[in-house]
Tab-separated table of C-alpha atoms in Angstrom:
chain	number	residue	atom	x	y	z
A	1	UNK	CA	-63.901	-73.469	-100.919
A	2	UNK	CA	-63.794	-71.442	-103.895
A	3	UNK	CA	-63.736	-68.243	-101.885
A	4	UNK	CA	-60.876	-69.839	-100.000
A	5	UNK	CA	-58.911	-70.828	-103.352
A	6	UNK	CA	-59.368	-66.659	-104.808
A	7	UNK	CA	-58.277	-65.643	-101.598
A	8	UNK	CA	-54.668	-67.470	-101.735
A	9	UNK	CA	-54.361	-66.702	-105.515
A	10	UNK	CA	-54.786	-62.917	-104.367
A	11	UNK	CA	-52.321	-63.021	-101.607
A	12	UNK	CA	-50.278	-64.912	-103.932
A	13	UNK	CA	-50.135	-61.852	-105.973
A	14	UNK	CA	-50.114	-59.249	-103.597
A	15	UNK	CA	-46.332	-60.828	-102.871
A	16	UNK	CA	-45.115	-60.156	-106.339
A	17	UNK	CA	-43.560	-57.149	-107.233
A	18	UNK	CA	-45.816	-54.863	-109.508
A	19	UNK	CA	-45.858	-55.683	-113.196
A	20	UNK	CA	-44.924	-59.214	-112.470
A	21	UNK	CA	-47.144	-62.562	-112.970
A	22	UNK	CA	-47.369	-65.333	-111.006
A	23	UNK	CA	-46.071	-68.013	-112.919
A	24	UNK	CA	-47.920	-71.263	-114.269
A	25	UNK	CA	-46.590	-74.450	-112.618
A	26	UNK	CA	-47.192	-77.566	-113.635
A	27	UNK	CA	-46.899	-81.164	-112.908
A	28	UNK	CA	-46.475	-84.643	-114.655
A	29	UNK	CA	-48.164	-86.383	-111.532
A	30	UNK	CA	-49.651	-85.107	-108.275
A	31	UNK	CA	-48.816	-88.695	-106.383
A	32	UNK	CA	-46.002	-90.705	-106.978
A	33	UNK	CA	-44.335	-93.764	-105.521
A	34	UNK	CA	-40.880	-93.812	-103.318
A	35	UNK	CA	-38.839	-94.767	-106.226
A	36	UNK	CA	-40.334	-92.615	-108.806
A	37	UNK	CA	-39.897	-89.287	-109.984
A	38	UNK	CA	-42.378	-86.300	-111.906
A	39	UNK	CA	-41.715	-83.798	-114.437
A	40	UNK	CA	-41.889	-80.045	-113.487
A	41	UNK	CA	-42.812	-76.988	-115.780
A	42	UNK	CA	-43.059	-73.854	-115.040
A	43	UNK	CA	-43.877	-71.048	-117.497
A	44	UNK	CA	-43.374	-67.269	-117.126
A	45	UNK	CA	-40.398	-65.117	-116.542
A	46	UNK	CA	-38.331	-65.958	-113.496
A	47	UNK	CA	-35.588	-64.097	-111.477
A	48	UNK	CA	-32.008	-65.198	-111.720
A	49	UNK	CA	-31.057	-68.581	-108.884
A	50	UNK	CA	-35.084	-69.350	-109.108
A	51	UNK	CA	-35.226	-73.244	-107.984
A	52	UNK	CA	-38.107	-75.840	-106.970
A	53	UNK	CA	-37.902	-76.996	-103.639
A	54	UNK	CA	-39.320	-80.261	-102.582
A	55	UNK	CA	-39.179	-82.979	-99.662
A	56	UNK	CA	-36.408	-80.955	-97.809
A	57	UNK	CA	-34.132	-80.800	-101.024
A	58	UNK	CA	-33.693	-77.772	-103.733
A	59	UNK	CA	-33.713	-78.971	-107.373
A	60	UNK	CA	-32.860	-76.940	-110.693
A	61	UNK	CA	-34.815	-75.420	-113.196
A	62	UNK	CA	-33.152	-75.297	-116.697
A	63	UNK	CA	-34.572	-73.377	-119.713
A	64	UNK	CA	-34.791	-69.915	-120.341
A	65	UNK	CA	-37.016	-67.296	-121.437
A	66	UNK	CA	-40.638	-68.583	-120.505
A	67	UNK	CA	-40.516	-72.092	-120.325
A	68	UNK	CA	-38.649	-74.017	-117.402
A	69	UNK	CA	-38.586	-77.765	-116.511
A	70	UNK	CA	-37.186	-79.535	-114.075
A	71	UNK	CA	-37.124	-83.346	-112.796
A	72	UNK	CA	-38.019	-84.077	-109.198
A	73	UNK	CA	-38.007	-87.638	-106.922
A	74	UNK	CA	-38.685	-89.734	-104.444
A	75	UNK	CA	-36.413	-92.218	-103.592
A	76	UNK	CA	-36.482	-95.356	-101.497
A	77	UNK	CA	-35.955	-93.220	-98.381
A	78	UNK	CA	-38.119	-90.545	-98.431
A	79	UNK	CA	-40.774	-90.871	-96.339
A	80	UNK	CA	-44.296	-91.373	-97.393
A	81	UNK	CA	-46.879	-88.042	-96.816
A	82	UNK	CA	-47.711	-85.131	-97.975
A	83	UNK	CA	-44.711	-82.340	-99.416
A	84	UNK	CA	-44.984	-79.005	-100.858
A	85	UNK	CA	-43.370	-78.607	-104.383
A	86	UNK	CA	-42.650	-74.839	-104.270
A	87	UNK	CA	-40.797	-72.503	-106.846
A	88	UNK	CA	-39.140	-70.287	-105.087
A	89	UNK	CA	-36.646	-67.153	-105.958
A	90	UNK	CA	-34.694	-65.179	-103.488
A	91	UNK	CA	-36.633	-67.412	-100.143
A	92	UNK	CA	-40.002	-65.617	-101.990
A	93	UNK	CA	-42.723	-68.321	-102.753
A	94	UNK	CA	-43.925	-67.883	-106.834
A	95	UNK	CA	-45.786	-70.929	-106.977
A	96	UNK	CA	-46.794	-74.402	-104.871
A	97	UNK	CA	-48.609	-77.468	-105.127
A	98	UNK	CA	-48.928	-80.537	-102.830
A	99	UNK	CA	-47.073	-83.952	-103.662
A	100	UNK	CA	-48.098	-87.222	-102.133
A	101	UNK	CA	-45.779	-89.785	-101.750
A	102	UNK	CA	-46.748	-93.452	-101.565
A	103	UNK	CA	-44.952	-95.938	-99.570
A	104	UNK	CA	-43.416	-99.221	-101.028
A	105	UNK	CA	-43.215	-101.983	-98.993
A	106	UNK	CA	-39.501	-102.707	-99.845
A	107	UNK	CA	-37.440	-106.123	-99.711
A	108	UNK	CA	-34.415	-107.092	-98.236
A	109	UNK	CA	-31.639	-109.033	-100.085
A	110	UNK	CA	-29.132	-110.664	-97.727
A	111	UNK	CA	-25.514	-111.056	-99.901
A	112	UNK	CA	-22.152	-112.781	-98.862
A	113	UNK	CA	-18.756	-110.590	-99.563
A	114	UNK	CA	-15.334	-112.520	-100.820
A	115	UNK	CA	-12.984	-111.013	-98.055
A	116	UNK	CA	-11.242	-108.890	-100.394
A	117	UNK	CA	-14.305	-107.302	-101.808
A	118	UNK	CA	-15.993	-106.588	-97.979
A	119	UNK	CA	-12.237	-104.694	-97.575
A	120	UNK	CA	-13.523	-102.077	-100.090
A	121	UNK	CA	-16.373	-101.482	-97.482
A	122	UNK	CA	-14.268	-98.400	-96.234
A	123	UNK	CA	-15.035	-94.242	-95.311
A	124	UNK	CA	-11.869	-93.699	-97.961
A	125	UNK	CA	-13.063	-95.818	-100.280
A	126	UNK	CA	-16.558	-94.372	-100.055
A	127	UNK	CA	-15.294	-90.673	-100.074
A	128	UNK	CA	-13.067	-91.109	-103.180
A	129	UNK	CA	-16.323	-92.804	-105.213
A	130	UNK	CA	-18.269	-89.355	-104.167
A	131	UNK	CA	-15.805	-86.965	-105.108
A	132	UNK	CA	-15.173	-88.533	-108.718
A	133	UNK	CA	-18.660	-88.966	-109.453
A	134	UNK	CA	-19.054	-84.906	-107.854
A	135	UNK	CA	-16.225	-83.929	-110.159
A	136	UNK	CA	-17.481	-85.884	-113.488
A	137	UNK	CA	-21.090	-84.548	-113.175
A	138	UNK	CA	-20.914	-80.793	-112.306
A	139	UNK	CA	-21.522	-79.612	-115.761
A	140	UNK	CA	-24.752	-81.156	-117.072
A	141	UNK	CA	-26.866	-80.856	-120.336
A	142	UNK	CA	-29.566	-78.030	-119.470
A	143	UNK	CA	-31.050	-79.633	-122.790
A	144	UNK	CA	-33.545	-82.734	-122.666
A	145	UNK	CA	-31.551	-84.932	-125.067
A	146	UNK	CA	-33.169	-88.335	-124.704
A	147	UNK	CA	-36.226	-89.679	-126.977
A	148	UNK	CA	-39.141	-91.689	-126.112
A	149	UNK	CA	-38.439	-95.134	-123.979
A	150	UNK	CA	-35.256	-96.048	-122.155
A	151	UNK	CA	-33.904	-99.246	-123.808
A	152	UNK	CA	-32.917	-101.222	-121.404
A	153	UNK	CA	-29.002	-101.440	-121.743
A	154	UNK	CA	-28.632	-105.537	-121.512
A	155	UNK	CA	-30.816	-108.770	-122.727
A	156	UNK	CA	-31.147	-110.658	-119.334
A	157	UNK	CA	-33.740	-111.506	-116.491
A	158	UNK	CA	-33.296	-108.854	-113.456
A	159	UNK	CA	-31.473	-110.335	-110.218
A	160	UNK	CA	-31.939	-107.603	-107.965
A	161	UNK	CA	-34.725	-104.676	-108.310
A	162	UNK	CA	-34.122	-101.270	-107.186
A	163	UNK	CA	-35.012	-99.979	-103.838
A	164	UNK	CA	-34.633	-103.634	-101.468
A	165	UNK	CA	-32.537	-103.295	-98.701
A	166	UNK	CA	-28.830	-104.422	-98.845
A	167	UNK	CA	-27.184	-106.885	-96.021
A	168	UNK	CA	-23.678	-107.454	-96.888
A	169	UNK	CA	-22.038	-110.199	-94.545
A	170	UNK	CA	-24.551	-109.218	-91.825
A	171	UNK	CA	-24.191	-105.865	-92.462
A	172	UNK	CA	-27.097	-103.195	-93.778
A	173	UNK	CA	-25.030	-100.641	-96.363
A	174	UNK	CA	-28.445	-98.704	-97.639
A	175	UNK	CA	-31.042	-99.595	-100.070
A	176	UNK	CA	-29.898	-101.126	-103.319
A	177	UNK	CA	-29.774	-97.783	-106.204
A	178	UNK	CA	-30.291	-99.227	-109.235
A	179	UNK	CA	-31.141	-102.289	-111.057
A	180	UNK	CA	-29.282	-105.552	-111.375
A	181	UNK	CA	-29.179	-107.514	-114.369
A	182	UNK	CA	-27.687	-111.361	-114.192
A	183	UNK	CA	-25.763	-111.233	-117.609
A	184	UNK	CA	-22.708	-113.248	-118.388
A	185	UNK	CA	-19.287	-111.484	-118.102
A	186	UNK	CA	-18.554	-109.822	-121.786
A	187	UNK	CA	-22.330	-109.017	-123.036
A	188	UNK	CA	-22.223	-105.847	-124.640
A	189	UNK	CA	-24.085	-102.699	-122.195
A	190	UNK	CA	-25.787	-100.188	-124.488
A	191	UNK	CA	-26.986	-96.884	-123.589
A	192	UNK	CA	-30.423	-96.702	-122.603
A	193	UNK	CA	-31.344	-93.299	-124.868
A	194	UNK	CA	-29.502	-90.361	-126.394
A	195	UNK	CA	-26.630	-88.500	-124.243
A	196	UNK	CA	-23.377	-87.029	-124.009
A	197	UNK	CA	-21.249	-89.323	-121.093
A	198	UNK	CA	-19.716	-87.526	-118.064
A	199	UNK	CA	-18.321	-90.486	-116.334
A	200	UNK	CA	-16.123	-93.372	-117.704
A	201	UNK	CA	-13.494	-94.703	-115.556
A	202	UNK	CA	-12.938	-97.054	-112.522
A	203	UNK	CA	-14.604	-96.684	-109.301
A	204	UNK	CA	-13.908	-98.288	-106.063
A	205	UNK	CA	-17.048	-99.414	-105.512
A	206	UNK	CA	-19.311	-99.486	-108.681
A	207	UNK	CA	-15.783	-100.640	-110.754
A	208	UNK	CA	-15.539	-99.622	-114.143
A	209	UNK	CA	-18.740	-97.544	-114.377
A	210	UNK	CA	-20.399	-95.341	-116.882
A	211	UNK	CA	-22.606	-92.194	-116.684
A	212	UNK	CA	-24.632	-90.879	-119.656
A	213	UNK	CA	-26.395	-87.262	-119.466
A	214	UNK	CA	-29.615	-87.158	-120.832
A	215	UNK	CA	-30.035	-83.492	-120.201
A	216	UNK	CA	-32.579	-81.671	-117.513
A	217	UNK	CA	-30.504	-83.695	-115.016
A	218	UNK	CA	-31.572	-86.863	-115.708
A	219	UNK	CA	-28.416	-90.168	-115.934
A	220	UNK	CA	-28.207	-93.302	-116.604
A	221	UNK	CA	-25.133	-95.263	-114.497
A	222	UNK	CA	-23.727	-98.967	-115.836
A	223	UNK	CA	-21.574	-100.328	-113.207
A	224	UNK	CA	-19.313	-103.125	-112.990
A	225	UNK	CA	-18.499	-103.790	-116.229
A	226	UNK	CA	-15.241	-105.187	-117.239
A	227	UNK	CA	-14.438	-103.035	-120.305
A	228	UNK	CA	-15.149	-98.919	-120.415
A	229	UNK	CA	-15.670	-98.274	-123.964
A	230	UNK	CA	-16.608	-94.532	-124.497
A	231	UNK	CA	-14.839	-91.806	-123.031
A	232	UNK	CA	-16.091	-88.612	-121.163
A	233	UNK	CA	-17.466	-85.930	-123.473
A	234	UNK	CA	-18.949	-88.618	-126.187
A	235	UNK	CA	-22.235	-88.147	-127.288
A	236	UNK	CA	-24.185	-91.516	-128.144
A	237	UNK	CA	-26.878	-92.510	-129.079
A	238	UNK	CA	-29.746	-95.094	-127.832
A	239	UNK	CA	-28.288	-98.582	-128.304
A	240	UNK	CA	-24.756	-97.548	-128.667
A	241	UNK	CA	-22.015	-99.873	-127.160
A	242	UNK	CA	-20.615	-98.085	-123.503
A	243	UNK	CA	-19.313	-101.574	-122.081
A	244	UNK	CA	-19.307	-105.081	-121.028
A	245	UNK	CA	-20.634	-106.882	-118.025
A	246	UNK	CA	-18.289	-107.496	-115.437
A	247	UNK	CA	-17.776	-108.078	-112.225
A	248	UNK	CA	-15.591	-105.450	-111.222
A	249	UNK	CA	-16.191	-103.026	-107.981
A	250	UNK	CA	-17.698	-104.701	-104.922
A	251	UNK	CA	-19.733	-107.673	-106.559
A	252	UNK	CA	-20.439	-111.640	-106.060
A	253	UNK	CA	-20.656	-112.517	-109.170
A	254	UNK	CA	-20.878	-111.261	-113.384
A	255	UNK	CA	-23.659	-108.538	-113.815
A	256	UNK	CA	-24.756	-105.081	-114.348
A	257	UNK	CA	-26.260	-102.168	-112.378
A	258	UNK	CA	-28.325	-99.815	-114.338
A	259	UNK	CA	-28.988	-96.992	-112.414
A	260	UNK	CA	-31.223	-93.993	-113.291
A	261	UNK	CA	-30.193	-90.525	-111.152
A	262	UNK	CA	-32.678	-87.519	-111.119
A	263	UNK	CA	-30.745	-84.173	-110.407
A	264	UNK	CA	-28.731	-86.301	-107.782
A	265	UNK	CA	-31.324	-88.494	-106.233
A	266	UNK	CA	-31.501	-92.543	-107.729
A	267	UNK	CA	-34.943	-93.744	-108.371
A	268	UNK	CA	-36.121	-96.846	-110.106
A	269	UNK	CA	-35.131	-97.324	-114.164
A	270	UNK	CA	-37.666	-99.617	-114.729
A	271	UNK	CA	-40.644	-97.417	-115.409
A	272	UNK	CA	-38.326	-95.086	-117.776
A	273	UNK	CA	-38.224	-98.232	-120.198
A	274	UNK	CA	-41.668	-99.690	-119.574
A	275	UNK	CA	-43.526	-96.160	-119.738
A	276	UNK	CA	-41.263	-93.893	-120.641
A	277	UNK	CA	-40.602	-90.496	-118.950
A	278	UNK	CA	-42.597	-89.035	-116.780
């Protein structure tokens, strides 16, 4: 086994171009749960466009010099098995490790739609949600800005946890992307840690919604409130006012969803408040 290991670390090598080191990579966690997500670092000097690939997606590195980081996930979709987390520059392999992810045996939630909120249930409607969110979050802090726990952004019980399956009026529309709070309509929504906000306007279906950047691609979302009270470029801090619960969007009822999206892919808040960051 040993003899095995020096024999890939010298191959490994022999790929580089003379004079330059393989770099160090690191991770947070070798397994991880559908839902969850794990820190990357890699140290060393890199070439320009390098990038971690991992479960069939390509996520970004930000830092410069020697020290890059990078979050990766697993969300409620991704199949369970074994992935290679490689860093890779130009299609050339620098570095790789092996990721397990753990299934979750999911739940299903089973709502009913008022009419007029089923009608928002439409490709346009969809589409025109994407490309504002695309448009609001292509510039993003390269910067970790956040600090120690998430705070969770309302005091009430949870309705709805992340990751069950939604059936609206009979109808499956995906697995449920964030966390749902039952709140009364009006109680204030604070921002869960430090971060400059990208998004804060009406959407068709998350209704007056909220993003916050905490830098190294990592958001925070608060949907379906029924007041917007920052506005796009504000920086904040953990605690600060962003909104009210609402019921706006496609809803049944006054709460929020807290959402928590990892360089584009939503995975489970929960454990950033319980445990903090990976």
């Amino acid at each position: 086994m040993l003899r095995l290991a020096v024999l890939l670390l010298l191959l490994l090598l022999s790929a580089l171009p003379p004079g330059e080191a393989a770099p160090l990579l690191q991770l947070s966690d070798a397994i991880i749960d559908q839902g969850r997500a794990l820190r990357v670092t890699v140290r060393g000097t890199l070439p320009d466009g390098t990038e971690v690939r991992f479960a069939g997606r390509r996520w970004p590195l930000y830092g410069a010099g020697g020290l890059h980081l990078t979050y990766v996930a697993a969300d409620a979709r991704t199949a369970a098995g074994a992935y290679a987390l490689s860093v890779v520059a130009q299609d050339r392999v620098l570095a790789r490790r092996t990721v397990r992810v753990r299934w979750v045996a999911w739940r299903q939630r089973r709502l009913s739609l008022d009419p007029d909120k089923a009608a928002l249930f439409t490709p346009e409607m969809v589409a025109e949600e994407q490309r504002k969110v695309a448009a609001a979050l292509q510039v993003l802090e390269p910067r970790q800005r956040w600090e120690g726990a998430f705070l969770l952004p309302v005091d009430a019980p949870v309705s709805s946890p992340y990751g069950v399956q939604s059936v609206y009026n009979g109808t499956v529309r995906g697995f449920h992307r964030g966390t749902d709070f039952a709140a009364p309509e009006g109680t204030p929504v604070r921002a869960a840690n430090h971060g400059i906000v990208r998004l804060a306007e009406p959407l068709p279906l998350s209704g007056d919604a909220v993003f916050v950047d905490h830098g190294l691609g990592v958001l925070t979302g608060y949907f379906h409130m029924s007041r917007i009270l920052v506005t796009p470029g504000q920086r904040v801090r953990r605690g600060d006012l962003v909104g009210r619960v609402g019921s706006t969007g496609v809803t049944t009822g006054a709460h929020l969803h807290w959402a928590l999206r990892i360089n584009g892919l939503y995975v489970d808040p929960l454990p950033w408040s319980a445990e903090g960051a990976p």
